[in-house]
PDB file of C-alpha atoms in Angstrom:
ATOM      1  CA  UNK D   1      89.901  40.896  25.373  1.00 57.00           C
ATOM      2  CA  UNK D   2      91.513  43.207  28.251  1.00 56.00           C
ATOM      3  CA  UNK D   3      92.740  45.020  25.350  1.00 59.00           C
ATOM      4  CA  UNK D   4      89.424  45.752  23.786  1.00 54.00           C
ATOM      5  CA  UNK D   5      88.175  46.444  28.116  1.00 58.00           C
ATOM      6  CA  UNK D   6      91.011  49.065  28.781  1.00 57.00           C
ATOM      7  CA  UNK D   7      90.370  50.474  24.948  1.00 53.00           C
ATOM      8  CA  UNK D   8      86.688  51.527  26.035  1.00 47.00           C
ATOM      9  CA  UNK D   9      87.789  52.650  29.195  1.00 54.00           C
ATOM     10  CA  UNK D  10      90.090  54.878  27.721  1.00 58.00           C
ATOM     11  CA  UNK D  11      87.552  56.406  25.496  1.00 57.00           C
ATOM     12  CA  UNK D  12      83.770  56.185  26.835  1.00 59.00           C
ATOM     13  CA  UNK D  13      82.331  58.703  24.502  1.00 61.00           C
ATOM     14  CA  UNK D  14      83.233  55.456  21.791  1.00 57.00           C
ATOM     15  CA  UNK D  15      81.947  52.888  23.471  1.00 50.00           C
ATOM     16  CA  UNK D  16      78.518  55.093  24.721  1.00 55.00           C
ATOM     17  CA  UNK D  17      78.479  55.550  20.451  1.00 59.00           C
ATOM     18  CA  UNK D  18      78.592  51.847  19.968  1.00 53.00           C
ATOM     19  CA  UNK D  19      76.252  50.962  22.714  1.00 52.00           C
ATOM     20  CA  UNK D  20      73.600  53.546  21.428  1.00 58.00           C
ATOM     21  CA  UNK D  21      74.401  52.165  17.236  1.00 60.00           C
ATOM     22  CA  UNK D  22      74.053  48.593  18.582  1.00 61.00           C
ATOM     23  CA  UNK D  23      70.412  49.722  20.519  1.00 58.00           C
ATOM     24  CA  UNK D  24      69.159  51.490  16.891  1.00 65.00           C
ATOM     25  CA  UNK D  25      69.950  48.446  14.968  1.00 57.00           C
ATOM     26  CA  UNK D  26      68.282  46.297  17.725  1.00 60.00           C
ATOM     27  CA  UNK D  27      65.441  48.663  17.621  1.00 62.00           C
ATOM     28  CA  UNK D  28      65.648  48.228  13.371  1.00 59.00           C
ATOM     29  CA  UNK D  29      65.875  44.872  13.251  1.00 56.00           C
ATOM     30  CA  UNK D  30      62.878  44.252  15.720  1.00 60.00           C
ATOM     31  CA  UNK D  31      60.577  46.342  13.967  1.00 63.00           C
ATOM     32  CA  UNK D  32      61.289  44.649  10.225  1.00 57.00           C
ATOM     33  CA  UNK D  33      61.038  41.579  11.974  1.00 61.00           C
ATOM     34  CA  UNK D  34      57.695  42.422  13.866  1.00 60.00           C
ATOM     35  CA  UNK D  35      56.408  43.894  10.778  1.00 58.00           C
ATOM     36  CA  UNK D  36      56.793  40.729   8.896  1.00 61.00           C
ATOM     37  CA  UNK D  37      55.204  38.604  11.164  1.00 60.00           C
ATOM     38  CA  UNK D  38      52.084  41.031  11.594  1.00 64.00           C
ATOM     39  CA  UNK D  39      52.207  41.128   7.752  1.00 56.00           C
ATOM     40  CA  UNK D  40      52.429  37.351   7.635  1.00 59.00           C
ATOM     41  CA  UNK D  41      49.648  36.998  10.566  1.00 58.00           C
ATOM     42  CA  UNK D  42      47.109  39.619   8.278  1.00 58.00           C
ATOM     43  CA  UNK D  43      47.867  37.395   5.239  1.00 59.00           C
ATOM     44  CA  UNK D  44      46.828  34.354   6.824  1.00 55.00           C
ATOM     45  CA  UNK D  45      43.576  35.960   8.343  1.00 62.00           C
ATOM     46  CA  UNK D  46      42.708  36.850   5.052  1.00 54.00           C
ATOM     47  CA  UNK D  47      43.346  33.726   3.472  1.00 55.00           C
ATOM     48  CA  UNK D  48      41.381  31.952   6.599  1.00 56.00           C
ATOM     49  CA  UNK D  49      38.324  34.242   6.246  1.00 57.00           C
ATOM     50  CA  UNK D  50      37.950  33.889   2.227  1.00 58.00           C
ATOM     51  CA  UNK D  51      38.216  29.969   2.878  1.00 59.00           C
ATOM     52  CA  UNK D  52      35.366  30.340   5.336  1.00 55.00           C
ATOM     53  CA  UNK D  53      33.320  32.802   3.243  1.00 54.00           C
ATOM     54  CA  UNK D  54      34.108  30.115   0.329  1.00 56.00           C
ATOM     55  CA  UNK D  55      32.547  27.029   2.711  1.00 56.00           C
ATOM     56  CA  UNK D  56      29.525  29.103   3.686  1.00 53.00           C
ATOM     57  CA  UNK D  57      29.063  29.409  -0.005  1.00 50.00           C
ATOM     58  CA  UNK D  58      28.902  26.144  -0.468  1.00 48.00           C
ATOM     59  CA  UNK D  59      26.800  25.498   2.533  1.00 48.00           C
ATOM     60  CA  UNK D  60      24.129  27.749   1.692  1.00 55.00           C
ATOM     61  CA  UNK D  61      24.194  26.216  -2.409  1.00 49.00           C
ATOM     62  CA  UNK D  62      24.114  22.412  -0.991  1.00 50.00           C
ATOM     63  CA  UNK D  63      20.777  23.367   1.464  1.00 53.00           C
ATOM     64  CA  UNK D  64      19.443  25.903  -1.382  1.00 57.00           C
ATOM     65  CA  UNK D  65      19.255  22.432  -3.994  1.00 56.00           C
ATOM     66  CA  UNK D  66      18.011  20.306  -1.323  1.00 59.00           C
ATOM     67  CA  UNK D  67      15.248  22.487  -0.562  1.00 73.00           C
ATOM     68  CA  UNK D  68      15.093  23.100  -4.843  1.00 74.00           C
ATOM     69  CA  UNK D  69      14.867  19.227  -5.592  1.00 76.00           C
ATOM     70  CA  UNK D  70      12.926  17.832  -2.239  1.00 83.00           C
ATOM     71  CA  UNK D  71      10.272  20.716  -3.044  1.00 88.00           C
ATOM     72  CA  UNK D  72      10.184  19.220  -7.145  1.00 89.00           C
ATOM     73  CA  UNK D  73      10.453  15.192  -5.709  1.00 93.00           C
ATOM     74  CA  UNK D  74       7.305  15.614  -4.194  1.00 91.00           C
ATOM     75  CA  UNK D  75       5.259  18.060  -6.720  1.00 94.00           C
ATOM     76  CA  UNK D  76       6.242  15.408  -8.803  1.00 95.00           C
ATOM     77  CA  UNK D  77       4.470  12.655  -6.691  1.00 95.00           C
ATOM     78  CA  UNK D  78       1.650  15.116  -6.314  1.00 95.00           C
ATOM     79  CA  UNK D  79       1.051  15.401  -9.826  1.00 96.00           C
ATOM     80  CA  UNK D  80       1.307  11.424 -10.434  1.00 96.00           C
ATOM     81  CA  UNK D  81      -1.107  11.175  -8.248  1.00 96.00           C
ATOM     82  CA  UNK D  82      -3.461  13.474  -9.423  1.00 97.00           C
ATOM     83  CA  UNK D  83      -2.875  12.023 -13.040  1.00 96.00           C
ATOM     84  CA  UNK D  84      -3.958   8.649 -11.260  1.00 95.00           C
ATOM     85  CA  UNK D  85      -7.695  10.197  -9.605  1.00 96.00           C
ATOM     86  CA  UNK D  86      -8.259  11.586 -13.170  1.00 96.00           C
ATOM     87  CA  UNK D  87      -7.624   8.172 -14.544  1.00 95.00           C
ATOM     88  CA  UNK D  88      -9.289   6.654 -12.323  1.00 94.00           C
ATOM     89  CA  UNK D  89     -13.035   8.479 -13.635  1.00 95.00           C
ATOM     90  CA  UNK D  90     -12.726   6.894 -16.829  1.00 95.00           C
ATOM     91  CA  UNK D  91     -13.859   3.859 -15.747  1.00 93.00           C
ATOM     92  CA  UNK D  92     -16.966   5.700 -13.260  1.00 92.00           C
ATOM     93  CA  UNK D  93     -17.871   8.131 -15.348  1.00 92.00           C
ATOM     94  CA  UNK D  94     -19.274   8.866 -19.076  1.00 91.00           C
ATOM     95  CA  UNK D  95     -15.996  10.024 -21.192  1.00 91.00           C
ATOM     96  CA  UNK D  96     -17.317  11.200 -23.993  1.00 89.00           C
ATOM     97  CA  UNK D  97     -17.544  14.617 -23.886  1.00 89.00           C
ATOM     98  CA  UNK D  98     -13.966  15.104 -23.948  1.00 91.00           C
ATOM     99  CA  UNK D  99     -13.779  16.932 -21.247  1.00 93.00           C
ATOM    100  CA  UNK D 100     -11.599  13.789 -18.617  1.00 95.00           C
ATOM    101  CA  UNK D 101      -9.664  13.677 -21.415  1.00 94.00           C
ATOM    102  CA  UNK D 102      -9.084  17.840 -21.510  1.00 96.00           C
ATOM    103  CA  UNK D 103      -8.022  17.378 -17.636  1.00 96.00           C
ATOM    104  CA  UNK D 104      -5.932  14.300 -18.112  1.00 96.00           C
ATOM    105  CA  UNK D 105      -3.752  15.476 -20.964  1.00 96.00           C
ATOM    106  CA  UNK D 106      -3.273  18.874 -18.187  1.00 96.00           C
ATOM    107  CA  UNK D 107      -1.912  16.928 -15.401  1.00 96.00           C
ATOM    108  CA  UNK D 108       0.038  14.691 -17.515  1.00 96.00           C
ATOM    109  CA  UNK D 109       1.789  18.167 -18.761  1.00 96.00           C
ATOM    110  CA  UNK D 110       2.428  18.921 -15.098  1.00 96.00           C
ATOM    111  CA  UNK D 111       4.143  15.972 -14.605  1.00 96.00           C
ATOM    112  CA  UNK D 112       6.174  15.886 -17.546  1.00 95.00           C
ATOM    113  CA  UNK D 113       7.635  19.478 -16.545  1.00 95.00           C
ATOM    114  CA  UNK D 114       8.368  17.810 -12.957  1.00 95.00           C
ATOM    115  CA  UNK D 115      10.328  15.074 -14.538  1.00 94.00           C
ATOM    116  CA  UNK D 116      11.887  18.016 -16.567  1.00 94.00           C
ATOM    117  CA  UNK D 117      13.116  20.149 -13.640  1.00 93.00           C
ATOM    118  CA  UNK D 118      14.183  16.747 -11.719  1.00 93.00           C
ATOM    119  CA  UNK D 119      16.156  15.890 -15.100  1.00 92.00           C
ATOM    120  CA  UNK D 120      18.311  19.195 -14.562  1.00 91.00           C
ATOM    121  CA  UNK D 121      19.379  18.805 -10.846  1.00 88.00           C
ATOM    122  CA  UNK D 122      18.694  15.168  -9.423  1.00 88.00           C
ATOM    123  CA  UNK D 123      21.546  12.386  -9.851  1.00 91.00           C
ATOM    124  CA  UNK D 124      20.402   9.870 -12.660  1.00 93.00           C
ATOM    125  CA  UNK D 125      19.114   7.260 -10.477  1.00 94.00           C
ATOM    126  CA  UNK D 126      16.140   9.149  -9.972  1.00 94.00           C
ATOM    127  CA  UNK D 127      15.701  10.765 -13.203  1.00 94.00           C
ATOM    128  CA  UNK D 128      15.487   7.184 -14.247  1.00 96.00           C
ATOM    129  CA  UNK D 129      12.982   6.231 -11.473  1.00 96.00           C
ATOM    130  CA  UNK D 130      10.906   9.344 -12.662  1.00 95.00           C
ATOM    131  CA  UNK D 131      11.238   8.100 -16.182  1.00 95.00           C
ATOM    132  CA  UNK D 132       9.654   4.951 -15.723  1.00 96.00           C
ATOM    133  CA  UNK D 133       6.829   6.297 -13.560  1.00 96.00           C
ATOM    134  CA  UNK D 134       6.042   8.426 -16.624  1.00 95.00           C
ATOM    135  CA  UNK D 135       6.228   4.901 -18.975  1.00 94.00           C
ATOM    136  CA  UNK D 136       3.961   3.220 -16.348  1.00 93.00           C
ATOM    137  CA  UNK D 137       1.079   6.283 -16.250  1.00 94.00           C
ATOM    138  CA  UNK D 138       1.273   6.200 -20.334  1.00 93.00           C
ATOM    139  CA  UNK D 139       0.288   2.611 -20.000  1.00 91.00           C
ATOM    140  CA  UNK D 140      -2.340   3.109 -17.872  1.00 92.00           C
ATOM    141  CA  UNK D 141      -3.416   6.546 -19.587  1.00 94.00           C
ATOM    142  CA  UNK D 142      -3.865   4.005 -22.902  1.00 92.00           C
ATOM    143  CA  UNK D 143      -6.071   1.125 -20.742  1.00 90.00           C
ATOM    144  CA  UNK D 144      -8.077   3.875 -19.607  1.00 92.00           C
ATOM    145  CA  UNK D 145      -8.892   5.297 -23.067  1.00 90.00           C
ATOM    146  CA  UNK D 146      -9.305   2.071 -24.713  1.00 88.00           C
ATOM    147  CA  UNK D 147     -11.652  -0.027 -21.765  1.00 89.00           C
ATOM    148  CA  UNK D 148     -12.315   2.520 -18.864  1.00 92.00           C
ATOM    149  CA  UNK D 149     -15.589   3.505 -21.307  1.00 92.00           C
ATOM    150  CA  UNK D 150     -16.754  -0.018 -21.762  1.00 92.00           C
ATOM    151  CA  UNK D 151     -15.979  -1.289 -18.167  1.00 91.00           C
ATOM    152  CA  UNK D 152     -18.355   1.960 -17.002  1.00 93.00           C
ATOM    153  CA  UNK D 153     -21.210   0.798 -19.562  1.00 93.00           C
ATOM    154  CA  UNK D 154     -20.723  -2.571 -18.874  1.00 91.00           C
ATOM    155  CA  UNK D 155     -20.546  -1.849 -14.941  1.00 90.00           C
ATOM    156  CA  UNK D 156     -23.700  -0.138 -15.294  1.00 91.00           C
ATOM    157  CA  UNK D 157     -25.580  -2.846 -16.767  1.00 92.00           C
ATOM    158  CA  UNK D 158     -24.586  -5.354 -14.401  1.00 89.00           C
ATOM    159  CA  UNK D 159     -26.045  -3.219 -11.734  1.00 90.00           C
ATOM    160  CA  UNK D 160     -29.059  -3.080 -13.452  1.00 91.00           C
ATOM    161  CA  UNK D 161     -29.334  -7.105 -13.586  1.00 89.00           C
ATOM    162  CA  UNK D 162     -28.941  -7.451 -10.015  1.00 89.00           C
ATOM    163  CA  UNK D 163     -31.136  -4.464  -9.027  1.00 87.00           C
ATOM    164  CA  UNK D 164     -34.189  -4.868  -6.628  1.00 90.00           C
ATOM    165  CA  UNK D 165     -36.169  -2.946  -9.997  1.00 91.00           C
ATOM    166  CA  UNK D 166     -38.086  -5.854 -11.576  1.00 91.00           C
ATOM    167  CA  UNK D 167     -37.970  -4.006 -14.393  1.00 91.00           C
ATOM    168  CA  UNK D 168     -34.571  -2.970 -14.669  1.00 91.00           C
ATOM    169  CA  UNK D 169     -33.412  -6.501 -14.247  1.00 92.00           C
ATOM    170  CA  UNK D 170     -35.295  -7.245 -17.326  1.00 93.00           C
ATOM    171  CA  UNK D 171     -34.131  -4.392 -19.414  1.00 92.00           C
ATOM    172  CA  UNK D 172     -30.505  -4.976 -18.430  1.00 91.00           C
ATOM    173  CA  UNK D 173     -30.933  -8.623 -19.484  1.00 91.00           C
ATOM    174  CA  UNK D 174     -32.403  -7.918 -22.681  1.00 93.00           C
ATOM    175  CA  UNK D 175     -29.667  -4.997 -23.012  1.00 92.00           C
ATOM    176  CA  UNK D 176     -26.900  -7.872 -22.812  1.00 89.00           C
ATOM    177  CA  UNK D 177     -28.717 -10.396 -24.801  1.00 92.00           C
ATOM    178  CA  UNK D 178     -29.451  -7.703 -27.887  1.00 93.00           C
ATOM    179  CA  UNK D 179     -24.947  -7.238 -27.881  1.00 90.00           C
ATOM    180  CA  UNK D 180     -24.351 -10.254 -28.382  1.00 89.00           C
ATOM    181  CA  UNK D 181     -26.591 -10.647 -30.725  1.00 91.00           C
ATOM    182  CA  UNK D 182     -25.255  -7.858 -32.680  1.00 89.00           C
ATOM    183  CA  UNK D 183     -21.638  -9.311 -32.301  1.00 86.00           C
ATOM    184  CA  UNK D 184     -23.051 -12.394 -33.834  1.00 87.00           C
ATOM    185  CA  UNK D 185     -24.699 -10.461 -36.204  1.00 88.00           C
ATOM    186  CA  UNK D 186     -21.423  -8.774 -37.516  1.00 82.00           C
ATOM    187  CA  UNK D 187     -20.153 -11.983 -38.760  1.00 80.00           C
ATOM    188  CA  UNK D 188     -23.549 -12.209 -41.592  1.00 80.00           C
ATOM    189  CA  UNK D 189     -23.320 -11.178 -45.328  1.00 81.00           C
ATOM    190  CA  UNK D 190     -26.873  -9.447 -44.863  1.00 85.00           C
ATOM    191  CA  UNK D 191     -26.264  -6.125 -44.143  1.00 87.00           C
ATOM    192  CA  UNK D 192     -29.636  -5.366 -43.189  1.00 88.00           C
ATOM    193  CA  UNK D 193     -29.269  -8.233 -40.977  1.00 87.00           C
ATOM    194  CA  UNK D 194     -26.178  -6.359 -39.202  1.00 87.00           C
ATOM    195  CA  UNK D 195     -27.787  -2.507 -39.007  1.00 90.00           C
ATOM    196  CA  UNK D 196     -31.172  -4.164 -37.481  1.00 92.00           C
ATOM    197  CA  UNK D 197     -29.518  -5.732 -34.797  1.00 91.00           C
ATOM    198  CA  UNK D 198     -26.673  -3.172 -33.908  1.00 90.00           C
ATOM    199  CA  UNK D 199     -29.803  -0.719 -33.645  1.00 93.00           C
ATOM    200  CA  UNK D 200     -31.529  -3.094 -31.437  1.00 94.00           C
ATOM    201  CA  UNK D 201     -28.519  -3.163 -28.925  1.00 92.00           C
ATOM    202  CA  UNK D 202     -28.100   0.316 -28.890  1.00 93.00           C
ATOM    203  CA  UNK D 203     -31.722   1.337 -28.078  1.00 94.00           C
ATOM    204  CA  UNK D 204     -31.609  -1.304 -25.788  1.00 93.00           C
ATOM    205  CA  UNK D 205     -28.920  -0.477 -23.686  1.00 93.00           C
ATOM    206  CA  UNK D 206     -29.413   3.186 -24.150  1.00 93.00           C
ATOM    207  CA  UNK D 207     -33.029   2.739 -22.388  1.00 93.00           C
ATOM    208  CA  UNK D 208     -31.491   0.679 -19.185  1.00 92.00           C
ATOM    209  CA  UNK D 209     -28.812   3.043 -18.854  1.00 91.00           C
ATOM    210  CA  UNK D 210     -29.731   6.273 -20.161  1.00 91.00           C
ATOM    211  CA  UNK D 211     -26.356   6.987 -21.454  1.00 92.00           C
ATOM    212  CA  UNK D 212     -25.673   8.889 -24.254  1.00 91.00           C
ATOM    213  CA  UNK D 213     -25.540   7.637 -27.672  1.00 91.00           C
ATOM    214  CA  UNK D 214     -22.196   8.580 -28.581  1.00 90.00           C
ATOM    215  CA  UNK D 215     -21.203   6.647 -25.684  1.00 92.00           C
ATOM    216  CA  UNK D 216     -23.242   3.269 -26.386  1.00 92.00           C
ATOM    217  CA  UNK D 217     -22.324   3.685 -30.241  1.00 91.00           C
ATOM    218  CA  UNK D 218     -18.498   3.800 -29.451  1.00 90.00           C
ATOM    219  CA  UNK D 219     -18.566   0.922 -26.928  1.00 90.00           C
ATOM    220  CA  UNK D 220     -21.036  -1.630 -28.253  1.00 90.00           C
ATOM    221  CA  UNK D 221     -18.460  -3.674 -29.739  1.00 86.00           C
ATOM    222  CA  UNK D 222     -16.742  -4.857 -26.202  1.00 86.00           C
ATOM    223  CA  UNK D 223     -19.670  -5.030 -24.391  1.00 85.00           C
ATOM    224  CA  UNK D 224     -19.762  -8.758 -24.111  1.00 81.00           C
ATOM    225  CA  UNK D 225     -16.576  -8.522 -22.208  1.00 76.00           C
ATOM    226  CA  UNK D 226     -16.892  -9.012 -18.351  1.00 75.00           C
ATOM    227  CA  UNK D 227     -15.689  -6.059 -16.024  1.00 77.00           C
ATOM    228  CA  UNK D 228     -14.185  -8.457 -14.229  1.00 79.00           C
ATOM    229  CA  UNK D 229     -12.182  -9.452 -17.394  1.00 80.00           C
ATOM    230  CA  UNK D 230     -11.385  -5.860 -18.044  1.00 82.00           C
ATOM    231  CA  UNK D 231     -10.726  -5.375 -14.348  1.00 84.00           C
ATOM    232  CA  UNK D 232      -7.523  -7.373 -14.334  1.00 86.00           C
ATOM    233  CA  UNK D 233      -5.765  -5.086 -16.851  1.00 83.00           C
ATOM    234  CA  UNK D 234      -6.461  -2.261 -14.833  1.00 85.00           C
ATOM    235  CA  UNK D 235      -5.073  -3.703 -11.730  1.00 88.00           C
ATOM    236  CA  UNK D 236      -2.475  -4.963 -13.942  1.00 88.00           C
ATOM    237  CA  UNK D 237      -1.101  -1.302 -15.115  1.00 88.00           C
ATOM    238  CA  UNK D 238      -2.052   0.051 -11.601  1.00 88.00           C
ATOM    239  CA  UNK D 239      -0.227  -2.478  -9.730  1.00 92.00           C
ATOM    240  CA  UNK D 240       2.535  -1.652 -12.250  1.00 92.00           C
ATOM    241  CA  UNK D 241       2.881   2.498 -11.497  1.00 92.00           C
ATOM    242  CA  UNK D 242       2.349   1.698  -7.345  1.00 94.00           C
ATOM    243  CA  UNK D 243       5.801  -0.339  -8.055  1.00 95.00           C
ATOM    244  CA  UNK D 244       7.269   2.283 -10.023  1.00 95.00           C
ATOM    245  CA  UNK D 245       6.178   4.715  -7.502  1.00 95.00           C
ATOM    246  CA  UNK D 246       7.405   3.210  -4.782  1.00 95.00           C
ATOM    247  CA  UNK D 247      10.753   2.607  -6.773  1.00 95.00           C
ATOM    248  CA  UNK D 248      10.739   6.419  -7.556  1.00 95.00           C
ATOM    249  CA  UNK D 249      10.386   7.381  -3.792  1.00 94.00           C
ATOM    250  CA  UNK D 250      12.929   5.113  -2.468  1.00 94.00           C
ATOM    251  CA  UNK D 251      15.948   6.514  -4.708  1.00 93.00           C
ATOM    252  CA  UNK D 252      15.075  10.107  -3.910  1.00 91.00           C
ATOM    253  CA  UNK D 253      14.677   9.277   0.111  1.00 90.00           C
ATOM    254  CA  UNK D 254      18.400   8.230  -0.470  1.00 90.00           C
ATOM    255  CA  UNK D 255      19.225  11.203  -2.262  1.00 87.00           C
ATOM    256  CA  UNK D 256      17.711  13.014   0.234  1.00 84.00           C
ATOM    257  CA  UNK D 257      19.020  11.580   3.044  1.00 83.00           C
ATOM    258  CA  UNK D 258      15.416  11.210   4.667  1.00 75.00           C
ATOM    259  CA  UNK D 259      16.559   8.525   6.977  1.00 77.00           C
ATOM    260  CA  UNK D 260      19.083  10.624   8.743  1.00 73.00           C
ATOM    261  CA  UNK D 261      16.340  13.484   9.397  1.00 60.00           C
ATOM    262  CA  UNK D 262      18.762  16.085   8.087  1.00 56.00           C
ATOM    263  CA  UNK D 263      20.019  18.475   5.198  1.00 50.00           C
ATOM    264  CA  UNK D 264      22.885  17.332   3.269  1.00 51.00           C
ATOM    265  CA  UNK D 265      25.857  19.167   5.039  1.00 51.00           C
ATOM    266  CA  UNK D 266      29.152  20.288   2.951  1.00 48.00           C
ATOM    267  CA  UNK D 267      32.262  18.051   3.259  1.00 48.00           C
ATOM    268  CA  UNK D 268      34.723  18.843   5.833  1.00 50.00           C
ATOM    269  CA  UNK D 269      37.378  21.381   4.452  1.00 50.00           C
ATOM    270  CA  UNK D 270      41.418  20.749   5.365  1.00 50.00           C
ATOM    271  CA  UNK D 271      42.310  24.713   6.446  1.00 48.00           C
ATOM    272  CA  UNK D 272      45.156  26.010   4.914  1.00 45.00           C
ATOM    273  CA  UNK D 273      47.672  25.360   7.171  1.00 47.00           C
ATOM    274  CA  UNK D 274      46.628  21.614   7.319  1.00 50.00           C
ATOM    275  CA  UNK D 275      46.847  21.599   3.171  1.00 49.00           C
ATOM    276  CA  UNK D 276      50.350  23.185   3.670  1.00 48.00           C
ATOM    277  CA  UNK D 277      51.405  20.360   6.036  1.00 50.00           C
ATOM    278  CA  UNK D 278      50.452  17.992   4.008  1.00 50.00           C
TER     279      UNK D 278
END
């Protein structure tokens, strides 16, 4: 060691050589290793901003469906509905024109594109749901073209009975009386028998109501039925598509998370140096 001491004291342009060789490679070896880390450092910003550009992605796609399907869950409910009020006339309101049925067949379109769209981006428990609502307004859509004529015409009559008209209490009676006579009537051999009597009924109940004859023609045959015979049915398949309904709503509240008052938020994401530890 006192060797190497007297060596450099002997010679200090050497050892100023080696102390100025040892600062350059120093100076070398700092800056590569300074570089890398800055290099490292810039690759791990990078890699920490595209993560964060990917979760906003995702953030804005999760609200943008939950807007998408909360906006078709309830133009869905909107359209049942309306399908319902139009329904509903069938039984308040002459039918024969076509017209109720023109409207009906419109908003029961409306709602079958609804239960389309929710098909394509709603989980399956309330695709089903919307499924069955549709199953439950077909039901009632039948009812109401097979009895929601009669129970109006029928419905009108008894009105007429228990009016404060003298003489539209006697016309409804005799209104009622002449059907089921003709119903009776249908069972004879004598067709003359049957034609006289179906005409009676249908002049008769054509003058207390003042219906058209298309309508009295097509529902003479169930007018002996009482509406509130023909009422139970309806509640029946109306009771039926208020459970549906209600069945519908309550899966796509839970889908939509309506109880926590917020949007659906995006899963929390490990960053990439937790991924790496793990």
């Amino acid at each position: 060691m006192n060797a190497f001491r007297q060596y450099f004291e002997d010679n200090p342009e050497i050892f100023a050589a080696l102390v100025a060789a040892i600062a350059i490679v120093g100076g070398l070896v700092g800056s590569v290793i300074g570089a890398k880390i800055q290099a490292n450092g810039g690759r791990d910003q990078a890699a920490a901003a595209r993560e964060a550009a990917q979760i906003a992605a995702e953030a804005q796609r999760v609200a943008n469906l939950w807007t998408v399907r909360q906006v078709q869950l309830a133009d869905f409910v909107h359209g049942v509905r309306e399908v319902q009020r139009i329904q509903a006339r069938f039984y308040i309101q002459d039918s024969s024109d076509g017209a109720l049925a023109a409207q009906l067949d419109d908003a029961e379109q409306v709602v079958s594109r609804k239960a389309a769209e929710i098909a394509l981006v709603a989980p399956a428990a309330v695709v089903a749901a919307a499924a069955e609502v549709r199953e439950g307004l077909m039901d009632e859509s039948v009812n109401a073209f097979a009895v929601g004529s009669v129970f109006y015409v029928r419905h009108l009559l008894d009105l007429r009975a228990v009016s404060d008209n003298s003489w539209e209490v006697a016309a409804a009676e005799q209104a009622i009386e002449a059907v089921e006579e003709y119903l009776r009537a249908r069972d004879q051999d004598d067709a003359s028998v049957r034609a006289t009597a179906q005409r009676r009924a249908y002049d008769a109940v054509r003058e207390v109501t003042g219906l058209p004859g298309v309508l009295v023609a097509d529902v003479l045959p169930a007018l002996t039925t009482r509406v509130s015979e023909m009422a139970v049915e309806r509640n029946r398949c109306r009771q039926n598509i208020e459970d549906k309904v209600n069945r519908f709503i309550a899966v796509a509240r839970e889908m939509l998370r309506s109880e926590d008052d917020v949007a659906p938020t995006v899963p929390a994401q490990r960053r990439w140096w937790q991924r790496a530890a793990a």
